[in-house]
Amino acid sequence: MRGIFTTLTLLCFAHLQAQSGEFTAKGNIETLKVLPQKRVLPYAPVREADIMWEKRIWRVIDTREKMNLPFRYPAQPLFEILMSAIADGKIQAYSPESDKFDQPLSRESIKKELSRADTFEIVDPHTYEVTYQIVRDEIHPEEIVRYRIKEVWFFDSRTSSMKTRILGIAPVREVYHEDGLLKYETPLFWIYYPHCRELLAQYPVFNEKNDHDFMSWEDLFEMRRFSSYIYKESNIRGERIQDYLSGRDILVESERIKNEIFNFEQDLWSH
């Protein structure tokens, strides 16, 4: 009877855990959540009349930098999360030709764009007949070493503070010559960030200092826990910095724009 009572107790406990969405996974000593229960706080509404100053900025996140290594976490890189969500129809991807999020892409066109076609020559060892075979190779997440970020900085006169909001994220693919030299780089697609905050909040970011410290991708972007550099600011010609400067001057200009934004609020109150 004691054994039957113990078994029933364990079954009831397991049933209650299943209903609450919790379980103790192998390799962990604590009860884990099946899905994070965190809710994303909506942005505070901003009136047009309250925006005293505004500037759009484009950045590059290089995942090879030490601070950005979580973007390359092999178990679940950000690119894999985005691609899976696009394939399931959870988020919408937009054309890389425009960062205004006005040209939605179909899942079929994205799948075709992200697979590379190579032609191989095959020689029959008996007849020496030559045939050609087309093989498609899907892009591997490790090939995505950069992300572009579009954001808006604005001064809210109602709260008398400088604020920033990310508008879009674009994974960037590098294309090389046959000799291995970089040919060019191009964004694969744009994601409208405000529409994917709920999704990104459900995926944890690897924390090398504390395995138990849960931080989602949404937390990482909102807290700006990444390293980046500016490659463009809004201008009349829509030019990037590299279009009118070269070499070290590009980095100097990028730093100048960064400092200009940082000092805007201080300069406003000092006058």
PDB file of C-alpha atoms in Angstrom:
ATOM      1  CA  MET A   1       0.000   0.000   0.000  1.00  0.00           C
ATOM      2  CA  ARG A   2       2.849   2.373   0.835  1.00  0.00           C
ATOM      3  CA  GLY A   3       4.372   1.746  -2.618  1.00  0.00           C
ATOM      4  CA  ILE A   4       1.048   2.400  -4.357  1.00  0.00           C
ATOM      5  CA  PHE A   5       0.580   5.630  -2.380  1.00  0.00           C
ATOM      6  CA  THR A   6       4.087   6.841  -3.288  1.00  0.00           C
ATOM      7  CA  THR A   7       3.514   6.082  -6.972  1.00  0.00           C
ATOM      8  CA  LEU A   8       0.198   7.949  -7.017  1.00  0.00           C
ATOM      9  CA  THR A   9       1.807  10.917  -5.257  1.00  0.00           C
ATOM     10  CA  LEU A  10       4.597  11.097  -7.854  1.00  0.00           C
ATOM     11  CA  LEU A  11       2.104  10.836 -10.721  1.00  0.00           C
ATOM     12  CA  CYS A  12      -0.005  13.644  -9.307  1.00  0.00           C
ATOM     13  CA  PHE A  13       3.077  15.811  -8.822  1.00  0.00           C
ATOM     14  CA  ALA A  14       4.176  15.180 -12.400  1.00  0.00           C
ATOM     15  CA  HIS A  15       0.665  15.991 -13.651  1.00  0.00           C
ATOM     16  CA  LEU A  16       0.652  19.301 -11.775  1.00  0.00           C
ATOM     17  CA  GLN A  17       4.061  20.177 -13.186  1.00  0.00           C
ATOM     18  CA  ALA A  18       2.883  19.403 -16.714  1.00  0.00           C
ATOM     19  CA  GLN A  19      -0.147  21.637 -16.250  1.00  0.00           C
ATOM     20  CA  SER A  20       2.005  24.498 -14.996  1.00  0.00           C
ATOM     21  CA  GLY A  21       4.374  24.151 -17.955  1.00  0.00           C
ATOM     22  CA  GLU A  22       7.412  23.175 -15.835  1.00  0.00           C
ATOM     23  CA  PHE A  23       9.775  20.236 -15.750  1.00  0.00           C
ATOM     24  CA  THR A  24      13.158  19.262 -14.349  1.00  0.00           C
ATOM     25  CA  ALA A  25      15.367  18.591 -17.363  1.00  0.00           C
ATOM     26  CA  LYS A  26      18.316  16.221 -17.319  1.00  0.00           C
ATOM     27  CA  GLY A  27      21.494  18.116 -16.599  1.00  0.00           C
ATOM     28  CA  ASN A  28      19.692  20.662 -14.384  1.00  0.00           C
ATOM     29  CA  ILE A  29      19.063  20.619 -10.657  1.00  0.00           C
ATOM     30  CA  GLU A  30      16.254  23.155 -10.725  1.00  0.00           C
ATOM     31  CA  THR A  31      12.800  23.286 -12.246  1.00  0.00           C
ATOM     32  CA  LEU A  32      12.891  24.951 -15.661  1.00  0.00           C
ATOM     33  CA  LYS A  33      10.161  26.660 -17.601  1.00  0.00           C
ATOM     34  CA  VAL A  34       9.168  24.896 -20.821  1.00  0.00           C
ATOM     35  CA  LEU A  35       8.645  28.344 -22.398  1.00  0.00           C
ATOM     36  CA  PRO A  36       9.678  31.619 -20.810  1.00  0.00           C
ATOM     37  CA  GLN A  37       6.659  33.324 -19.322  1.00  0.00           C
ATOM     38  CA  LYS A  38       8.088  36.812 -19.647  1.00  0.00           C
ATOM     39  CA  ARG A  39       5.840  39.403 -21.273  1.00  0.00           C
ATOM     40  CA  VAL A  40       7.188  42.161 -23.466  1.00  0.00           C
ATOM     41  CA  LEU A  41       6.308  45.610 -22.215  1.00  0.00           C
ATOM     42  CA  PRO A  42       4.849  47.793 -24.963  1.00  0.00           C
ATOM     43  CA  TYR A  43       6.661  50.978 -25.858  1.00  0.00           C
ATOM     44  CA  ALA A  44       5.374  54.110 -24.215  1.00  0.00           C
ATOM     45  CA  PRO A  45       3.342  56.138 -26.718  1.00  0.00           C
ATOM     46  CA  VAL A  46       5.105  59.192 -28.140  1.00  0.00           C
ATOM     47  CA  ARG A  47       3.230  62.130 -29.585  1.00  0.00           C
ATOM     48  CA  GLU A  48       4.565  63.756 -32.717  1.00  0.00           C
ATOM     49  CA  ALA A  49       4.427  67.119 -30.970  1.00  0.00           C
ATOM     50  CA  ASP A  50       6.715  65.820 -28.192  1.00  0.00           C
ATOM     51  CA  ILE A  51       9.555  64.880 -30.543  1.00  0.00           C
ATOM     52  CA  MET A  52      11.880  67.858 -30.534  1.00  0.00           C
ATOM     53  CA  TRP A  53      14.721  66.246 -32.521  1.00  0.00           C
ATOM     54  CA  GLU A  54      15.096  63.005 -34.462  1.00  0.00           C
ATOM     55  CA  LYS A  55      17.863  61.201 -36.349  1.00  0.00           C
ATOM     56  CA  ARG A  56      17.941  57.820 -38.090  1.00  0.00           C
ATOM     57  CA  ILE A  57      21.099  55.777 -37.699  1.00  0.00           C
ATOM     58  CA  TRP A  58      22.309  52.564 -39.347  1.00  0.00           C
ATOM     59  CA  ARG A  59      24.784  50.322 -37.514  1.00  0.00           C
ATOM     60  CA  VAL A  60      26.774  47.153 -38.151  1.00  0.00           C
ATOM     61  CA  ILE A  61      27.123  44.413 -35.544  1.00  0.00           C
ATOM     62  CA  ASP A  62      30.190  42.250 -36.235  1.00  0.00           C
ATOM     63  CA  THR A  63      29.578  38.889 -34.559  1.00  0.00           C
ATOM     64  CA  ARG A  64      33.305  38.139 -34.437  1.00  0.00           C
ATOM     65  CA  GLU A  65      33.827  40.759 -31.735  1.00  0.00           C
ATOM     66  CA  LYS A  66      34.050  39.327 -28.243  1.00  0.00           C
ATOM     67  CA  MET A  67      30.984  41.151 -26.933  1.00  0.00           C
ATOM     68  CA  ASN A  68      28.923  39.894 -29.884  1.00  0.00           C
ATOM     69  CA  LEU A  69      29.852  36.204 -29.672  1.00  0.00           C
ATOM     70  CA  PRO A  70      26.347  35.254 -28.401  1.00  0.00           C
ATOM     71  CA  PHE A  71      25.129  35.996 -31.953  1.00  0.00           C
ATOM     72  CA  ARG A  72      27.227  32.997 -33.084  1.00  0.00           C
ATOM     73  CA  TYR A  73      26.182  30.590 -30.306  1.00  0.00           C
ATOM     74  CA  PRO A  74      26.265  27.243 -32.193  1.00  0.00           C
ATOM     75  CA  ALA A  75      23.291  25.719 -30.364  1.00  0.00           C
ATOM     76  CA  GLN A  76      20.912  28.473 -31.521  1.00  0.00           C
ATOM     77  CA  PRO A  77      22.318  31.475 -33.433  1.00  0.00           C
ATOM     78  CA  LEU A  78      20.102  34.474 -34.080  1.00  0.00           C
ATOM     79  CA  PHE A  79      20.012  33.791 -37.825  1.00  0.00           C
ATOM     80  CA  GLU A  80      18.560  30.331 -37.214  1.00  0.00           C
ATOM     81  CA  ILE A  81      15.856  31.790 -34.942  1.00  0.00           C
ATOM     82  CA  LEU A  82      14.850  34.351 -37.575  1.00  0.00           C
ATOM     83  CA  MET A  83      14.814  31.827 -40.419  1.00  0.00           C
ATOM     84  CA  SER A  84      12.714  29.359 -38.433  1.00  0.00           C
ATOM     85  CA  ALA A  85      10.199  32.096 -37.536  1.00  0.00           C
ATOM     86  CA  ILE A  86       9.974  33.220 -41.184  1.00  0.00           C
ATOM     87  CA  ALA A  87       9.428  29.647 -42.361  1.00  0.00           C
ATOM     88  CA  ASP A  88       6.629  29.186 -39.790  1.00  0.00           C
ATOM     89  CA  GLY A  89       4.989  32.468 -40.782  1.00  0.00           C
ATOM     90  CA  LYS A  90       5.509  34.027 -37.354  1.00  0.00           C
ATOM     91  CA  ILE A  91       7.323  37.100 -38.683  1.00  0.00           C
ATOM     92  CA  GLN A  92       7.429  38.868 -42.036  1.00  0.00           C
ATOM     93  CA  ALA A  93      10.644  39.428 -43.977  1.00  0.00           C
ATOM     94  CA  TYR A  94      11.088  42.423 -46.265  1.00  0.00           C
ATOM     95  CA  SER A  95      13.177  43.039 -49.360  1.00  0.00           C
ATOM     96  CA  PRO A  96      16.868  43.876 -48.816  1.00  0.00           C
ATOM     97  CA  GLU A  97      16.562  46.483 -51.583  1.00  0.00           C
ATOM     98  CA  SER A  98      14.696  48.820 -49.236  1.00  0.00           C
ATOM     99  CA  ASP A  99      14.958  49.330 -45.479  1.00  0.00           C
ATOM    100  CA  LYS A 100      11.546  51.019 -45.313  1.00  0.00           C
ATOM    101  CA  PHE A 101       9.756  47.689 -44.745  1.00  0.00           C
ATOM    102  CA  ASP A 102       7.384  48.309 -47.636  1.00  0.00           C
ATOM    103  CA  GLN A 103       8.260  45.323 -49.857  1.00  0.00           C
ATOM    104  CA  PRO A 104       7.261  42.052 -48.132  1.00  0.00           C
ATOM    105  CA  LEU A 105       8.894  38.844 -49.350  1.00  0.00           C
ATOM    106  CA  SER A 106       7.198  35.469 -49.713  1.00  0.00           C
ATOM    107  CA  ARG A 107       8.659  32.465 -47.912  1.00  0.00           C
ATOM    108  CA  GLU A 108       9.317  30.786 -51.257  1.00  0.00           C
ATOM    109  CA  SER A 109      11.363  33.717 -52.579  1.00  0.00           C
ATOM    110  CA  ILE A 110      13.424  33.838 -49.383  1.00  0.00           C
ATOM    111  CA  LYS A 111      14.143  30.113 -49.539  1.00  0.00           C
ATOM    112  CA  LYS A 112      15.259  30.458 -53.143  1.00  0.00           C
ATOM    113  CA  GLU A 113      17.419  33.478 -52.355  1.00  0.00           C
ATOM    114  CA  LEU A 114      19.160  31.788 -49.430  1.00  0.00           C
ATOM    115  CA  SER A 115      20.190  28.715 -51.395  1.00  0.00           C
ATOM    116  CA  ARG A 116      23.153  28.886 -53.748  1.00  0.00           C
ATOM    117  CA  ALA A 117      23.224  26.868 -56.957  1.00  0.00           C
ATOM    118  CA  ASP A 118      26.522  25.304 -58.076  1.00  0.00           C
ATOM    119  CA  THR A 119      27.055  23.340 -61.287  1.00  0.00           C
ATOM    120  CA  PHE A 120      29.295  20.270 -61.099  1.00  0.00           C
ATOM    121  CA  GLU A 121      30.811  18.428 -64.030  1.00  0.00           C
ATOM    122  CA  ILE A 122      30.409  14.655 -63.815  1.00  0.00           C
ATOM    123  CA  VAL A 123      32.421  12.314 -66.065  1.00  0.00           C
ATOM    124  CA  ASP A 124      31.252   8.735 -66.555  1.00  0.00           C
ATOM    125  CA  PRO A 125      34.295   6.482 -65.870  1.00  0.00           C
ATOM    126  CA  HIS A 126      33.209   3.961 -68.515  1.00  0.00           C
ATOM    127  CA  THR A 127      31.870   6.047 -71.401  1.00  0.00           C
ATOM    128  CA  TYR A 128      33.673   9.297 -70.502  1.00  0.00           C
ATOM    129  CA  GLU A 129      30.413  11.061 -71.172  1.00  0.00           C
ATOM    130  CA  VAL A 130      30.262  14.465 -69.479  1.00  0.00           C
ATOM    131  CA  THR A 131      27.085  15.532 -67.697  1.00  0.00           C
ATOM    132  CA  TYR A 132      26.316  18.504 -65.474  1.00  0.00           C
ATOM    133  CA  GLN A 133      24.451  18.456 -62.181  1.00  0.00           C
ATOM    134  CA  ILE A 134      23.053  21.464 -60.335  1.00  0.00           C
ATOM    135  CA  VAL A 135      23.360  21.264 -56.563  1.00  0.00           C
ATOM    136  CA  ARG A 136      21.796  23.799 -54.199  1.00  0.00           C
ATOM    137  CA  ASP A 137      23.639  24.616 -50.991  1.00  0.00           C
ATOM    138  CA  GLU A 138      21.762  26.270 -48.131  1.00  0.00           C
ATOM    139  CA  ILE A 139      23.422  29.134 -46.249  1.00  0.00           C
ATOM    140  CA  HIS A 140      24.870  28.013 -42.924  1.00  0.00           C
ATOM    141  CA  PRO A 141      24.314  30.256 -39.859  1.00  0.00           C
ATOM    142  CA  GLU A 142      28.077  30.471 -39.311  1.00  0.00           C
ATOM    143  CA  GLU A 143      28.378  32.317 -42.628  1.00  0.00           C
ATOM    144  CA  ILE A 144      26.433  35.275 -41.202  1.00  0.00           C
ATOM    145  CA  VAL A 145      29.138  37.344 -39.533  1.00  0.00           C
ATOM    146  CA  ARG A 146      27.415  40.734 -39.607  1.00  0.00           C
ATOM    147  CA  TYR A 147      23.994  42.227 -38.915  1.00  0.00           C
ATOM    148  CA  ARG A 148      22.748  45.647 -39.893  1.00  0.00           C
ATOM    149  CA  ILE A 149      20.606  47.596 -37.460  1.00  0.00           C
ATOM    150  CA  LYS A 150      18.357  50.515 -38.329  1.00  0.00           C
ATOM    151  CA  GLU A 151      17.328  52.674 -35.397  1.00  0.00           C
ATOM    152  CA  VAL A 152      15.890  56.070 -34.590  1.00  0.00           C
ATOM    153  CA  TRP A 153      17.201  58.433 -31.923  1.00  0.00           C
ATOM    154  CA  PHE A 154      14.868  61.168 -30.706  1.00  0.00           C
ATOM    155  CA  PHE A 155      14.587  63.733 -27.948  1.00  0.00           C
ATOM    156  CA  ASP A 156      11.296  63.487 -26.068  1.00  0.00           C
ATOM    157  CA  SER A 157      10.415  66.953 -24.754  1.00  0.00           C
ATOM    158  CA  ARG A 158       7.715  65.499 -22.510  1.00  0.00           C
ATOM    159  CA  THR A 159      10.251  63.514 -20.488  1.00  0.00           C
ATOM    160  CA  SER A 160      13.220  65.762 -21.390  1.00  0.00           C
ATOM    161  CA  SER A 161      15.323  62.772 -22.354  1.00  0.00           C
ATOM    162  CA  MET A 162      17.058  61.204 -25.342  1.00  0.00           C
ATOM    163  CA  LYS A 163      15.590  57.868 -26.422  1.00  0.00           C
ATOM    164  CA  THR A 164      16.326  55.264 -29.057  1.00  0.00           C
ATOM    165  CA  ARG A 165      14.272  52.534 -30.692  1.00  0.00           C
ATOM    166  CA  ILE A 166      15.431  49.829 -33.047  1.00  0.00           C
ATOM    167  CA  LEU A 167      13.408  49.684 -36.253  1.00  0.00           C
ATOM    168  CA  GLY A 168      14.947  46.838 -38.225  1.00  0.00           C
ATOM    169  CA  ILE A 169      17.455  43.974 -38.296  1.00  0.00           C
ATOM    170  CA  ALA A 170      19.121  42.554 -41.410  1.00  0.00           C
ATOM    171  CA  PRO A 171      21.529  39.589 -41.550  1.00  0.00           C
ATOM    172  CA  VAL A 172      24.386  40.246 -43.986  1.00  0.00           C
ATOM    173  CA  ARG A 173      25.986  37.699 -46.317  1.00  0.00           C
ATOM    174  CA  GLU A 174      29.514  38.051 -47.666  1.00  0.00           C
ATOM    175  CA  VAL A 175      30.181  37.046 -51.287  1.00  0.00           C
ATOM    176  CA  TYR A 176      33.728  36.035 -52.242  1.00  0.00           C
ATOM    177  CA  HIS A 177      35.705  35.690 -55.459  1.00  0.00           C
ATOM    178  CA  GLU A 178      37.044  32.296 -56.497  1.00  0.00           C
ATOM    179  CA  ASP A 179      40.457  33.265 -55.090  1.00  0.00           C
ATOM    180  CA  GLY A 180      38.917  33.807 -51.644  1.00  0.00           C
ATOM    181  CA  LEU A 181      38.948  37.625 -51.652  1.00  0.00           C
ATOM    182  CA  LEU A 182      35.824  39.462 -50.511  1.00  0.00           C
ATOM    183  CA  LYS A 183      33.738  40.576 -53.482  1.00  0.00           C
ATOM    184  CA  TYR A 184      30.914  42.399 -51.705  1.00  0.00           C
ATOM    185  CA  GLU A 185      28.423  42.037 -48.881  1.00  0.00           C
ATOM    186  CA  THR A 186      24.670  42.308 -49.058  1.00  0.00           C
ATOM    187  CA  PRO A 187      21.741  42.103 -46.610  1.00  0.00           C
ATOM    188  CA  LEU A 188      19.597  39.001 -47.102  1.00  0.00           C
ATOM    189  CA  PHE A 189      16.349  40.554 -45.863  1.00  0.00           C
ATOM    190  CA  TRP A 190      15.047  43.093 -43.350  1.00  0.00           C
ATOM    191  CA  ILE A 191      12.962  42.286 -40.274  1.00  0.00           C
ATOM    192  CA  TYR A 192      10.751  44.954 -38.705  1.00  0.00           C
ATOM    193  CA  TYR A 193      11.962  44.738 -35.105  1.00  0.00           C
ATOM    194  CA  PRO A 194       8.851  46.039 -33.240  1.00  0.00           C
ATOM    195  CA  HIS A 195       6.838  43.163 -34.751  1.00  0.00           C
ATOM    196  CA  CYS A 196       9.274  40.457 -33.604  1.00  0.00           C
ATOM    197  CA  ARG A 197       9.911  41.559 -30.017  1.00  0.00           C
ATOM    198  CA  GLU A 198       7.462  38.974 -28.660  1.00  0.00           C
ATOM    199  CA  LEU A 199       9.239  36.234 -30.602  1.00  0.00           C
ATOM    200  CA  LEU A 200      12.749  37.271 -29.549  1.00  0.00           C
ATOM    201  CA  ALA A 201      11.634  37.382 -25.912  1.00  0.00           C
ATOM    202  CA  GLN A 202      11.053  33.616 -26.036  1.00  0.00           C
ATOM    203  CA  TYR A 203      14.664  32.705 -26.876  1.00  0.00           C
ATOM    204  CA  PRO A 204      17.492  32.928 -24.323  1.00  0.00           C
ATOM    205  CA  VAL A 205      20.894  34.415 -25.045  1.00  0.00           C
ATOM    206  CA  PHE A 206      23.928  32.480 -23.869  1.00  0.00           C
ATOM    207  CA  ASN A 207      25.536  34.098 -20.819  1.00  0.00           C
ATOM    208  CA  GLU A 208      29.130  32.948 -20.393  1.00  0.00           C
ATOM    209  CA  LYS A 209      29.294  34.334 -16.839  1.00  0.00           C
ATOM    210  CA  ASN A 210      26.169  32.691 -15.410  1.00  0.00           C
ATOM    211  CA  ASP A 211      24.215  29.804 -16.962  1.00  0.00           C
ATOM    212  CA  HIS A 212      21.243  30.523 -14.698  1.00  0.00           C
ATOM    213  CA  ASP A 213      20.977  34.225 -15.546  1.00  0.00           C
ATOM    214  CA  PHE A 214      18.203  34.269 -18.131  1.00  0.00           C
ATOM    215  CA  MET A 215      18.371  37.019 -20.728  1.00  0.00           C
ATOM    216  CA  SER A 216      16.371  36.933 -23.936  1.00  0.00           C
ATOM    217  CA  TRP A 217      17.269  38.347 -27.331  1.00  0.00           C
ATOM    218  CA  GLU A 218      14.715  41.073 -26.727  1.00  0.00           C
ATOM    219  CA  ASP A 219      16.546  41.976 -23.511  1.00  0.00           C
ATOM    220  CA  LEU A 220      19.858  42.092 -25.354  1.00  0.00           C
ATOM    221  CA  PHE A 221      18.593  44.541 -27.966  1.00  0.00           C
ATOM    222  CA  GLU A 222      16.610  46.713 -25.548  1.00  0.00           C
ATOM    223  CA  MET A 223      19.525  46.946 -23.096  1.00  0.00           C
ATOM    224  CA  ARG A 224      21.914  47.410 -26.043  1.00  0.00           C
ATOM    225  CA  ARG A 225      24.225  44.627 -24.923  1.00  0.00           C
ATOM    226  CA  PHE A 226      26.110  44.566 -28.194  1.00  0.00           C
ATOM    227  CA  SER A 227      29.046  46.293 -29.835  1.00  0.00           C
ATOM    228  CA  SER A 228      28.533  48.125 -33.135  1.00  0.00           C
ATOM    229  CA  TYR A 229      29.710  50.942 -35.335  1.00  0.00           C
ATOM    230  CA  ILE A 230      27.762  53.480 -37.393  1.00  0.00           C
ATOM    231  CA  TYR A 231      27.951  53.130 -41.156  1.00  0.00           C
ATOM    232  CA  LYS A 232      25.239  55.600 -42.147  1.00  0.00           C
ATOM    233  CA  GLU A 233      23.142  58.477 -40.846  1.00  0.00           C
ATOM    234  CA  SER A 234      20.114  60.014 -42.511  1.00  0.00           C
ATOM    235  CA  ASN A 235      21.248  62.447 -45.208  1.00  0.00           C
ATOM    236  CA  ILE A 236      19.886  64.096 -48.341  1.00  0.00           C
ATOM    237  CA  ARG A 237      21.631  61.688 -50.747  1.00  0.00           C
ATOM    238  CA  GLY A 238      21.074  58.532 -48.732  1.00  0.00           C
ATOM    239  CA  GLU A 239      24.825  57.883 -48.778  1.00  0.00           C
ATOM    240  CA  ARG A 240      26.790  55.620 -46.487  1.00  0.00           C
ATOM    241  CA  ILE A 241      29.953  56.925 -44.860  1.00  0.00           C
ATOM    242  CA  GLN A 242      32.106  54.807 -47.176  1.00  0.00           C
ATOM    243  CA  ASP A 243      30.524  56.542 -50.176  1.00  0.00           C
ATOM    244  CA  TYR A 244      32.229  59.844 -49.386  1.00  0.00           C
ATOM    245  CA  LEU A 245      35.157  58.832 -47.144  1.00  0.00           C
ATOM    246  CA  SER A 246      37.743  56.053 -47.136  1.00  0.00           C
ATOM    247  CA  GLY A 247      40.243  54.322 -44.890  1.00  0.00           C
ATOM    248  CA  ARG A 248      40.636  55.554 -41.323  1.00  0.00           C
ATOM    249  CA  ASP A 249      38.394  58.554 -42.023  1.00  0.00           C
ATOM    250  CA  ILE A 250      35.388  56.196 -42.058  1.00  0.00           C
ATOM    251  CA  LEU A 251      35.994  55.214 -38.421  1.00  0.00           C
ATOM    252  CA  VAL A 252      36.629  58.825 -37.437  1.00  0.00           C
ATOM    253  CA  GLU A 253      33.333  59.926 -39.004  1.00  0.00           C
ATOM    254  CA  SER A 254      31.482  57.060 -37.359  1.00  0.00           C
ATOM    255  CA  GLU A 255      32.836  58.108 -33.973  1.00  0.00           C
ATOM    256  CA  ARG A 256      31.954  61.740 -34.663  1.00  0.00           C
ATOM    257  CA  ILE A 257      28.305  60.858 -35.356  1.00  0.00           C
ATOM    258  CA  LYS A 258      28.202  58.730 -32.212  1.00  0.00           C
ATOM    259  CA  ASN A 259      29.560  61.574 -30.061  1.00  0.00           C
ATOM    260  CA  GLU A 260      27.227  64.082 -31.689  1.00  0.00           C
ATOM    261  CA  ILE A 261      24.205  62.029 -30.641  1.00  0.00           C
ATOM    262  CA  PHE A 262      25.626  61.363 -27.183  1.00  0.00           C
ATOM    263  CA  ASN A 263      26.344  65.041 -26.529  1.00  0.00           C
ATOM    264  CA  PHE A 264      23.100  66.402 -27.978  1.00  0.00           C
ATOM    265  CA  GLU A 265      21.179  66.243 -24.702  1.00  0.00           C
ATOM    266  CA  GLN A 266      24.039  67.799 -22.727  1.00  0.00           C
ATOM    267  CA  ASP A 267      24.501  70.562 -25.268  1.00  0.00           C
ATOM    268  CA  LEU A 268      20.768  71.286 -25.197  1.00  0.00           C
ATOM    269  CA  TRP A 269      20.750  71.983 -21.445  1.00  0.00           C
ATOM    270  CA  SER A 270      24.040  73.882 -21.456  1.00  0.00           C
ATOM    271  CA  HIS A 271      22.750  76.608 -23.804  1.00  0.00           C
TER     272      HIS A 271
END
